[in-house]
Amino acid sequence: MTSTRPATRRAQALSRMRPGGGPDDRQRWQQRKASLTREAILEAAVDSLVDTGYAGLSTNDVARRASVSRGAMHHHFASRADLVEGLIEHVFYHRMRQFLDEFLARLKQAPPGEDPYRMAMELHWRSVQSREYGAFLRLAVAARSDDALAAIFTPAARLYDEIWLGEMHHAFPQWREAPELMRIANDVTQAVHAGVLINGAIWGDERSAAVLERAAMLVEDLAQLAQG
């Protein structure tokens, strides 16, 4: 009996993944494959940015890290600017989704009386220590001295800040009657956590913990004001 050739086995496997094997199924598979390639490129871009900084970010390095051809790289991101734009969106949504998923999961399992604001600040502090936030922070710093990057980064960051606030309003309905107080609480949290992340090695654990605790207390005070 003749053995099945590798190409035939691969075709059979793909056929099982695409029930019916019709044009629509093939199209969905191609879309899925393209999505996976794009995701791999963006993950490699995060690694490149964290490892080498914005100055070292290049499409060639990212293609090498992602193990994709230059043609595939160019198909998804024709230029470094296109890559940066996609990268900003990628790190923002990944971090936001992770924070919200973890918060809502913890909230469902939380015992009665557990402070949701403390919980949220703990999870937010964890999120700013992620590689995605590290990449975002490197872009933010580089944009201060690079006009071309600032032209891409600043409007995108402002847009995503508004999206983040909108998601926070859904996650924390108790703030809906006091949106300005919620914005202040959000801004304090963002600023303090970024500051501790940057200065923590200088300040040390005890001093950093004291700053984080004061920020948590301030957010709790703002929450009490919001609830009257």
Coordinates of N, CA and C in Angstrom, one line a residue:
M1 N 0.9 -1.2 0.0 CA 0.0 0.0 0.0 C 0.9 1.2 0.0
T2 N 0.6 2.2 -0.9 CA 1.4 3.4 -1.0 C 1.1 4.3 0.2
S3 N 2.2 4.9 0.8 CA 2.0 5.8 1.9 C 1.6 7.1 1.5
T4 N 0.8 7.8 2.3 CA 0.3 9.2 2.0 C 1.5 10.2 2.0
R5 N 1.7 10.9 1.0 CA 2.8 11.9 0.9 C 2.5 13.0 1.9
P6 N 3.6 13.7 2.4 CA 3.4 14.8 3.4 C 2.5 15.9 2.9
A7 N 2.6 16.2 1.6 CA 1.8 17.3 1.0 C 0.3 16.9 1.1
T8 N 0.0 15.6 0.8 CA -1.3 15.1 0.9 C -1.9 15.1 2.3
R9 N -1.1 14.7 3.2 CA -1.5 14.7 4.6 C -1.8 16.1 5.1
R10 N -1.0 17.1 4.7 CA -1.2 18.5 5.0 C -2.5 19.0 4.5
A11 N -2.8 18.6 3.2 CA -4.0 19.0 2.6 C -5.2 18.4 3.3
Q12 N -5.1 17.2 3.7 CA -6.2 16.5 4.5 C -6.4 17.2 5.8
A13 N -5.3 17.6 6.5 CA -5.5 18.3 7.8 C -6.2 19.6 7.6
L14 N -5.7 20.4 6.5 CA -6.4 21.6 6.3 C -7.8 21.5 5.9
S15 N -8.1 20.4 5.2 CA -9.5 20.1 4.8 C -10.4 19.9 6.0
R16 N -9.8 19.2 7.1 CA -10.5 19.0 8.3 C -10.8 20.3 9.0
M17 N -9.8 21.2 8.9 CA -9.9 22.5 9.6 C -10.9 23.4 8.8
R18 N -11.2 23.1 7.6 CA -12.1 23.9 6.7 C -13.2 23.0 6.3
P19 N -14.2 22.7 7.1 CA -15.2 21.8 6.7 C -15.9 22.2 5.4
G20 N -16.0 21.2 4.5 CA -16.6 21.5 3.2 C -15.6 21.9 2.2
G21 N -14.5 22.6 2.6 CA -13.5 23.0 1.7 C -13.9 24.0 0.6
G22 N -15.0 24.7 0.8 CA -15.5 25.6 -0.2 C -14.7 26.9 -0.1
P23 N -15.0 27.8 -1.1 CA -14.3 29.1 -1.2 C -14.4 29.9 0.1
D24 N -15.6 29.9 0.7 CA -15.8 30.7 2.0 C -14.9 30.2 3.1
D25 N -14.8 28.8 3.2 CA -13.9 28.2 4.2 C -12.4 28.5 3.9
R26 N -12.0 28.5 2.7 CA -10.7 28.8 2.3 C -10.4 30.3 2.6
Q27 N -11.3 31.1 2.4 CA -11.1 32.5 2.6 C -11.0 32.8 4.1
R28 N -11.8 32.1 4.9 CA -11.7 32.3 6.4 C -10.4 31.8 6.9
W29 N -9.9 30.7 6.3 CA -8.6 30.2 6.7 C -7.5 31.2 6.4
Q30 N -7.5 31.8 5.2 CA -6.5 32.7 4.8 C -6.6 34.0 5.8
Q31 N -7.8 34.4 6.1 CA -7.9 35.5 7.0 C -7.4 35.2 8.4
R32 N -7.6 33.9 8.8 CA -7.1 33.5 10.1 C -5.6 33.5 10.1
K33 N -5.0 32.9 9.0 CA -3.6 32.8 8.9 C -3.0 34.2 8.9
A34 N -3.6 35.2 8.2 CA -3.1 36.5 8.1 C -3.1 37.2 9.5
S35 N -4.2 36.9 10.2 CA -4.4 37.5 11.6 C -3.3 36.9 12.5
L36 N -3.0 35.6 12.4 CA -1.9 35.1 13.2 C -0.6 35.6 12.9
T37 N -0.3 35.9 11.6 CA 1.0 36.4 11.2 C 1.1 37.9 11.7
R38 N 0.0 38.6 11.6 CA 0.1 40.0 12.1 C 0.3 40.0 13.6
E39 N -0.4 39.1 14.3 CA -0.2 39.0 15.8 C 1.3 38.7 16.1
A40 N 1.8 37.8 15.4 CA 3.2 37.4 15.6 C 4.2 38.5 15.4
I41 N 3.9 39.3 14.3 CA 4.8 40.5 14.0 C 4.7 41.5 15.2
L42 N 3.5 41.8 15.6 CA 3.3 42.8 16.7 C 3.9 42.3 18.0
E43 N 3.8 41.0 18.3 CA 4.4 40.5 19.5 C 6.0 40.6 19.4
A44 N 6.5 40.4 18.2 CA 7.9 40.5 18.0 C 8.3 42.0 18.1
A45 N 7.5 42.9 17.7 CA 7.7 44.3 17.8 C 7.8 44.8 19.2
V46 N 6.9 44.2 20.0 CA 6.9 44.5 21.5 C 8.3 44.1 22.1
D47 N 8.7 42.9 21.7 CA 10.0 42.4 22.2 C 11.1 43.3 21.8
S48 N 11.1 43.7 20.5 CA 12.2 44.5 19.9 C 12.2 45.9 20.6
L49 N 11.1 46.4 20.8 CA 11.0 47.8 21.5 C 11.5 47.7 22.9
V50 N 11.1 46.7 23.7 CA 11.5 46.5 25.0 C 13.0 46.3 25.1
D51 N 13.5 45.5 24.2 CA 14.9 45.1 24.2 C 15.9 46.2 23.8
T52 N 15.5 46.9 22.7 CA 16.4 47.8 22.0 C 15.9 49.3 22.1
G53 N 14.7 49.6 22.6 CA 14.2 50.9 22.6 C 13.7 51.3 21.2
Y54 N 13.2 52.5 21.1 CA 12.6 53.0 19.8 C 13.7 53.1 18.8
A55 N 14.9 53.6 19.2 CA 15.9 53.8 18.2 C 16.3 52.4 17.5
G56 N 16.1 51.3 18.2 CA 16.5 50.0 17.6 C 15.4 49.3 16.9
L57 N 14.2 49.9 16.9 CA 13.0 49.3 16.3 C 13.1 49.4 14.8
S58 N 13.1 48.3 14.1 CA 13.2 48.3 12.6 C 12.3 47.1 12.1
T59 N 11.8 47.3 10.9 CA 11.0 46.2 10.3 C 11.8 45.0 10.0
N60 N 13.1 45.2 9.7 CA 14.0 44.0 9.5 C 14.2 43.2 10.7
D61 N 14.4 43.9 11.8 CA 14.6 43.2 13.1 C 13.4 42.5 13.6
V62 N 12.2 43.1 13.4 CA 11.0 42.6 13.8 C 10.6 41.3 12.9
A63 N 10.9 41.4 11.6 CA 10.6 40.3 10.7 C 11.5 39.1 11.2
R64 N 12.7 39.4 11.5 CA 13.6 38.3 12.0 C 13.1 37.7 13.2
R65 N 12.7 38.5 14.2 CA 12.2 38.0 15.5 C 10.9 37.2 15.3
A66 N 10.1 37.6 14.3 CA 8.8 37.0 14.1 C 8.9 35.8 13.2
S67 N 10.1 35.6 12.6 CA 10.3 34.5 11.6 C 9.4 34.6 10.4
V68 N 9.3 35.8 9.9 CA 8.5 36.0 8.7 C 9.3 36.6 7.6
S69 N 8.9 36.4 6.4 CA 9.7 37.0 5.3 C 9.5 38.5 5.2
R70 N 10.4 39.1 4.5 CA 10.3 40.6 4.3 C 9.0 40.9 3.5
G71 N 8.7 40.0 2.6 CA 7.4 40.2 1.9 C 6.2 40.2 2.8
A72 N 6.2 39.2 3.7 CA 5.0 39.2 4.7 C 5.0 40.4 5.6
M73 N 6.2 40.8 6.0 CA 6.3 42.0 6.8 C 5.8 43.2 6.1
H74 N 6.2 43.4 4.8 CA 5.7 44.5 4.0 C 4.2 44.5 3.8
H75 N 3.7 43.3 3.6 CA 2.3 43.1 3.4 C 1.5 43.7 4.6
H76 N 1.9 43.4 5.8 CA 1.2 43.8 6.9 C 1.5 45.3 7.4
F77 N 2.8 45.6 7.3 CA 3.3 46.9 7.7 C 4.3 47.4 6.7
A78 N 3.9 48.2 5.8 CA 4.8 48.6 4.7 C 5.9 49.5 5.1
S79 N 5.8 50.1 6.3 CA 6.9 51.1 6.8 C 7.0 51.0 8.3
R80 N 8.0 51.6 8.8 CA 8.2 51.6 10.2 C 7.1 52.4 10.9
A81 N 6.6 53.5 10.2 CA 5.5 54.2 10.8 C 4.3 53.4 10.9
D82 N 4.0 52.6 9.9 CA 2.8 51.7 9.9 C 3.0 50.7 11.1
L83 N 4.2 50.2 11.3 CA 4.4 49.3 12.4 C 4.2 49.9 13.7
V84 N 4.7 51.1 13.9 CA 4.5 51.8 15.1 C 3.0 52.1 15.4
E85 N 2.3 52.5 14.4 CA 0.8 52.7 14.6 C 0.1 51.4 15.0
G86 N 0.4 50.3 14.4 CA -0.2 49.1 14.8 C 0.3 48.6 16.1
L87 N 1.5 48.9 16.5 CA 2.1 48.5 17.8 C 1.4 49.3 18.9
I88 N 1.1 50.6 18.7 CA 0.4 51.4 19.7 C -0.9 50.8 20.0
E89 N -1.7 50.5 19.0 CA -3.0 49.9 19.1 C -2.9 48.5 19.8
H90 N -1.9 47.7 19.4 CA -1.8 46.4 20.0 C -1.5 46.4 21.5
V91 N -0.5 47.2 21.9 CA -0.2 47.2 23.3 C -1.3 47.8 24.2
F92 N -2.0 48.8 23.6 CA -3.1 49.4 24.4 C -4.2 48.4 24.6
Y93 N -4.7 47.8 23.5 CA -5.8 46.9 23.7 C -5.5 45.6 24.5
H94 N -4.3 45.1 24.3 CA -3.9 43.9 25.0 C -3.9 44.2 26.5
R95 N -3.3 45.4 26.9 CA -3.2 45.7 28.3 C -4.6 46.0 28.9
M96 N -5.5 46.7 28.1 CA -6.8 47.0 28.6 C -7.6 45.8 28.8
R97 N -7.6 44.9 27.8 CA -8.3 43.7 27.9 C -7.9 42.8 29.0
Q98 N -6.6 42.7 29.2 CA -6.1 41.9 30.3 C -6.5 42.5 31.7
F99 N -6.4 43.8 31.8 CA -6.9 44.4 33.1 C -8.3 44.2 33.3
L100 N -9.2 44.4 32.3 CA -10.6 44.3 32.5 C -11.0 42.8 32.8
D101 N -10.4 41.9 32.1 CA -10.7 40.5 32.2 C -10.4 40.0 33.7
E102 N -9.2 40.4 34.1 CA -8.8 40.0 35.5 C -9.6 40.7 36.5
F103 N -9.9 42.0 36.3 CA -10.7 42.7 37.3 C -12.1 42.1 37.4
L104 N -12.8 41.9 36.3 CA -14.2 41.4 36.4 C -14.2 39.9 36.9
A105 N -13.2 39.1 36.6 CA -13.1 37.8 37.1 C -12.9 37.8 38.7
R106 N -12.0 38.7 39.1 CA -11.8 38.8 40.6 C -13.0 39.4 41.3
L107 N -13.7 40.3 40.6 CA -14.9 40.9 41.2 C -16.0 39.8 41.5
K108 N -16.1 38.9 40.5 CA -17.2 37.9 40.7 C -16.8 36.9 41.8
Q109 N -15.6 36.7 42.1 CA -15.1 35.8 43.1 C -14.8 36.5 44.5
A110 N -14.9 37.8 44.5 CA -14.5 38.5 45.7 C -15.5 38.3 46.8
P111 N -15.0 38.1 48.0 CA -15.9 37.9 49.2 C -16.6 39.3 49.5
P112 N -17.8 39.2 50.2 CA -18.5 40.4 50.5 C -17.6 41.4 51.3
G113 N -17.7 42.6 51.0 CA -16.9 43.6 51.7 C -15.5 43.9 51.1
E114 N -15.0 43.2 50.2 CA -13.7 43.5 49.6 C -13.8 44.7 48.8
D115 N -12.8 45.6 49.0 CA -12.8 46.9 48.3 C -12.5 46.8 46.9
P116 N -13.4 47.1 46.0 CA -13.2 47.0 44.5 C -12.1 48.0 44.0
Y117 N -12.0 49.1 44.7 CA -11.0 50.1 44.3 C -9.6 49.6 44.6
R118 N -9.4 49.1 45.7 CA -8.1 48.5 46.1 C -7.7 47.4 45.1
M119 N -8.7 46.6 44.8 CA -8.5 45.5 43.9 C -8.1 46.0 42.5
A120 N -8.8 47.0 42.0 CA -8.6 47.6 40.7 C -7.2 48.2 40.7
M121 N -6.8 48.9 41.7 CA -5.5 49.5 41.7 C -4.4 48.5 41.8
E122 N -4.6 47.4 42.5 CA -3.6 46.3 42.5 C -3.4 45.7 41.1
L123 N -4.5 45.5 40.4 CA -4.4 44.9 39.1 C -3.9 45.9 38.1
H124 N -4.2 47.2 38.3 CA -3.6 48.2 37.4 C -2.1 48.3 37.6
W125 N -1.7 48.3 38.8 CA -0.2 48.3 39.1 C 0.5 47.1 38.5
R126 N -0.2 46.0 38.5 CA 0.4 44.8 37.8 C 0.5 45.0 36.3
S127 N -0.6 45.7 35.8 CA -0.6 45.9 34.3 C 0.5 46.8 33.8
V128 N 0.9 47.8 34.7 CA 1.9 48.7 34.2 C 3.3 48.1 34.3
Q129 N 3.4 46.9 34.9 CA 4.7 46.2 35.0 C 4.8 45.2 33.8
S130 N 3.8 45.2 32.9 CA 3.8 44.2 31.8 C 4.8 44.7 30.7
R131 N 5.1 43.8 29.8 CA 6.0 44.2 28.7 C 5.2 45.1 27.7
E132 N 3.9 44.9 27.7 CA 3.1 45.8 26.8 C 3.2 47.3 27.3
Y133 N 3.1 47.5 28.6 CA 3.2 48.8 29.1 C 4.7 49.3 28.9
G134 N 5.6 48.5 29.1 CA 7.0 48.8 28.9 C 7.2 49.4 27.5
A135 N 6.6 48.7 26.5 CA 6.7 49.1 25.1 C 6.0 50.5 24.9
F136 N 4.9 50.6 25.5 CA 4.1 51.9 25.4 C 4.9 53.0 26.0
L137 N 5.5 52.8 27.2 CA 6.3 53.8 27.9 C 7.5 54.2 27.0
R138 N 8.1 53.3 26.4 CA 9.3 53.6 25.5 C 8.9 54.5 24.4
L139 N 7.7 54.2 23.8 CA 7.2 55.1 22.7 C 6.9 56.5 23.3
A140 N 6.3 56.5 24.4 CA 5.9 57.8 25.0 C 7.1 58.7 25.3
V141 N 8.2 58.1 25.8 CA 9.4 58.9 26.1 C 10.0 59.3 24.8
A142 N 10.1 58.4 23.8 CA 10.8 58.7 22.5 C 10.0 59.8 21.8
A143 N 8.7 59.8 21.9 CA 7.9 60.8 21.2 C 8.1 62.3 21.7
R144 N 8.7 62.4 22.9 CA 9.0 63.7 23.4 C 10.1 64.4 22.7
S145 N 10.9 63.7 22.0 CA 12.0 64.3 21.3 C 12.0 63.9 19.8
D146 N 11.0 63.2 19.3 CA 10.9 62.8 17.9 C 9.6 63.3 17.4
D147 N 9.6 64.3 16.6 CA 8.4 64.9 16.1 C 7.6 64.0 15.2
A148 N 8.3 63.2 14.4 CA 7.6 62.3 13.5 C 6.8 61.2 14.3
L149 N 7.5 60.7 15.4 CA 6.8 59.7 16.2 C 5.7 60.4 17.0
A150 N 5.9 61.6 17.5 CA 4.9 62.3 18.2 C 3.6 62.5 17.4
A151 N 3.8 62.7 16.1 CA 2.6 62.9 15.2 C 1.8 61.7 15.1
I152 N 2.4 60.5 15.3 CA 1.6 59.3 15.3 C 1.1 58.9 16.7
F153 N 2.1 59.1 17.7 CA 1.8 58.6 19.0 C 0.7 59.4 19.8
T154 N 0.9 60.7 19.8 CA 0.1 61.6 20.6 C -1.4 61.5 20.3
P155 N -1.8 61.6 19.0 CA -3.3 61.5 18.8 C -3.8 60.1 19.1
A156 N -3.0 59.1 18.8 CA -3.5 57.7 19.1 C -3.6 57.5 20.6
A157 N -2.6 58.0 21.4 CA -2.7 57.9 22.8 C -3.9 58.6 23.4
R158 N -4.2 59.8 22.9 CA -5.4 60.5 23.4 C -6.6 59.8 23.1
L159 N -6.7 59.2 21.9 CA -7.9 58.4 21.5 C -8.1 57.2 22.4
Y160 N -7.0 56.5 22.7 CA -7.1 55.3 23.5 C -7.3 55.7 25.0
D161 N -6.9 56.8 25.4 CA -7.2 57.3 26.7 C -8.7 57.5 26.9
E162 N -9.3 58.0 25.9 CA -10.8 58.2 26.0 C -11.5 56.8 26.0
I163 N -11.0 55.9 25.2 CA -11.6 54.6 25.1 C -11.4 53.9 26.5
W164 N -10.2 54.0 27.1 CA -10.0 53.4 28.4 C -11.0 54.0 29.4
L165 N -11.2 55.3 29.4 CA -12.1 55.9 30.4 C -13.5 55.4 30.1
G166 N -13.9 55.2 28.9 CA -15.2 54.7 28.6 C -15.4 53.3 29.1
E167 N -14.4 52.5 29.0 CA -14.4 51.1 29.5 C -14.5 51.1 31.1
M168 N -13.8 52.1 31.7 CA -13.8 52.2 33.1 C -15.2 52.6 33.6
H169 N -15.9 53.4 32.9 CA -17.3 53.8 33.3 C -18.2 52.6 33.3
H170 N -18.0 51.7 32.3 CA -18.8 50.4 32.3 C -18.4 49.5 33.4
A171 N -17.1 49.4 33.7 CA -16.6 48.5 34.8 C -17.0 49.0 36.2
F172 N -17.1 50.4 36.3 CA -17.4 51.0 37.6 C -18.6 51.8 37.5
P173 N -19.8 51.2 37.5 CA -21.0 52.0 37.4 C -21.3 53.0 38.5
Q174 N -20.6 52.7 39.7 CA -20.8 53.6 40.8 C -20.2 55.0 40.5
W175 N -19.4 55.2 39.5 CA -18.9 56.5 39.2 C -19.7 57.2 38.1
R176 N -20.7 56.7 37.6 CA -21.4 57.3 36.5 C -22.0 58.6 36.7
E177 N -22.3 58.9 38.0 CA -22.9 60.2 38.3 C -21.8 61.2 38.6
A178 N -20.6 60.8 38.6 CA -19.5 61.7 38.9 C -18.3 61.5 37.9
P179 N -18.5 61.7 36.6 CA -17.5 61.3 35.7 C -16.2 62.1 35.8
E180 N -16.3 63.4 36.3 CA -15.0 64.1 36.5 C -14.2 63.6 37.6
L181 N -14.9 63.1 38.7 CA -14.1 62.5 39.8 C -13.5 61.2 39.4
M182 N -14.2 60.5 38.5 CA -13.6 59.3 38.0 C -12.4 59.6 37.1
R183 N -12.5 60.6 36.3 CA -11.3 61.0 35.5 C -10.1 61.3 36.4
I184 N -10.4 62.1 37.5 CA -9.3 62.4 38.4 C -8.7 61.2 39.0
A185 N -9.5 60.3 39.4 CA -9.0 59.0 40.1 C -8.2 58.2 39.1
N186 N -8.7 58.2 37.8 CA -7.9 57.5 36.8 C -6.6 58.1 36.5
D187 N -6.6 59.5 36.4 CA -5.4 60.2 36.1 C -4.3 60.0 37.2
V188 N -4.8 60.1 38.5 CA -3.9 59.9 39.6 C -3.3 58.5 39.6
T189 N -4.1 57.5 39.3 CA -3.7 56.2 39.3 C -2.6 56.0 38.2
Q190 N -2.9 56.5 37.0 CA -2.0 56.4 35.9 C -0.7 57.1 36.2
A191 N -0.8 58.3 36.7 CA 0.5 59.1 36.9 C 1.3 58.5 38.1
V192 N 0.7 58.1 39.1 CA 1.4 57.5 40.3 C 2.1 56.2 39.9
H193 N 1.3 55.3 39.2 CA 1.9 54.0 38.9 C 3.0 54.1 37.9
A194 N 2.9 55.0 36.9 CA 4.0 55.3 36.0 C 5.2 55.8 36.7
G195 N 4.9 56.8 37.6 CA 6.0 57.4 38.4 C 6.8 56.4 39.3
V196 N 6.0 55.5 39.9 CA 6.7 54.5 40.8 C 7.4 53.5 39.9
L197 N 6.9 53.1 38.8 CA 7.5 52.2 37.9 C 8.9 52.8 37.5
I198 N 8.9 54.0 37.1 CA 10.2 54.7 36.7 C 11.2 54.9 37.8
N199 N 10.7 55.3 39.0 CA 11.5 55.7 40.1 C 11.7 54.6 41.2
G200 N 11.0 53.5 41.0 CA 11.0 52.5 42.1 C 12.4 52.0 42.5
A201 N 13.3 51.8 41.5 CA 14.6 51.3 41.8 C 15.4 52.4 42.6
I202 N 15.1 53.6 42.4 CA 15.8 54.7 43.1 C 15.2 54.8 44.5
W203 N 13.9 54.8 44.6 CA 13.2 55.0 45.9 C 13.3 53.8 46.8
G204 N 13.3 52.6 46.3 CA 13.3 51.4 47.1 C 11.9 51.0 47.4
D205 N 11.8 49.8 48.0 CA 10.5 49.2 48.1 C 9.6 49.9 49.1
E206 N 10.2 50.3 50.3 CA 9.4 50.9 51.3 C 8.8 52.3 50.9
R207 N 9.6 53.1 50.3 CA 9.1 54.4 49.8 C 8.1 54.2 48.7
S208 N 8.4 53.3 47.8 CA 7.4 53.1 46.7 C 6.1 52.6 47.2
A209 N 6.1 51.7 48.2 CA 4.9 51.1 48.8 C 4.1 52.2 49.4
A210 N 4.8 53.2 50.1 CA 4.1 54.3 50.7 C 3.4 55.2 49.7
V211 N 4.0 55.4 48.6 CA 3.4 56.2 47.5 C 2.2 55.5 47.0
L212 N 2.3 54.2 46.7 CA 1.2 53.4 46.2 C 0.0 53.4 47.2
E213 N 0.3 53.3 48.5 CA -0.7 53.3 49.5 C -1.4 54.7 49.5
R214 N -0.7 55.8 49.5 CA -1.3 57.1 49.5 C -2.2 57.3 48.3
A215 N -1.8 56.8 47.1 CA -2.6 56.9 45.9 C -3.9 56.1 46.1
A216 N -3.8 54.9 46.7 CA -5.0 54.1 46.9 C -6.0 54.8 47.8
M217 N -5.4 55.4 48.9 CA -6.3 56.2 49.8 C -7.0 57.3 49.1
L218 N -6.3 58.0 48.3 CA -6.9 59.2 47.6 C -8.0 58.7 46.6
V219 N -7.8 57.6 46.0 CA -8.8 57.1 45.1 C -10.1 56.7 45.9
E220 N -9.9 56.1 47.1 CA -11.0 55.7 47.9 C -11.7 57.0 48.4
D221 N -11.0 58.0 48.7 CA -11.7 59.3 49.1 C -12.5 59.9 47.9
L222 N -11.9 59.8 46.7 CA -12.7 60.3 45.6 C -13.9 59.4 45.3
A223 N -13.8 58.1 45.6 CA -15.0 57.2 45.4 C -16.1 57.6 46.4
Q224 N -15.7 57.9 47.6 CA -16.7 58.3 48.6 C -17.4 59.6 48.2
L225 N -16.6 60.5 47.7 CA -17.2 61.8 47.2 C -18.2 61.5 46.1
A226 N -17.8 60.6 45.2 CA -18.7 60.3 44.0 C -20.0 59.7 44.4
Q227 N -20.0 59.0 45.5 CA -21.2 58.3 46.0 C -22.0 59.2 47.0
G228 N -21.5 60.4 47.2 CA -22.2 61.3 48.0 C -22.0 61.1 49.5

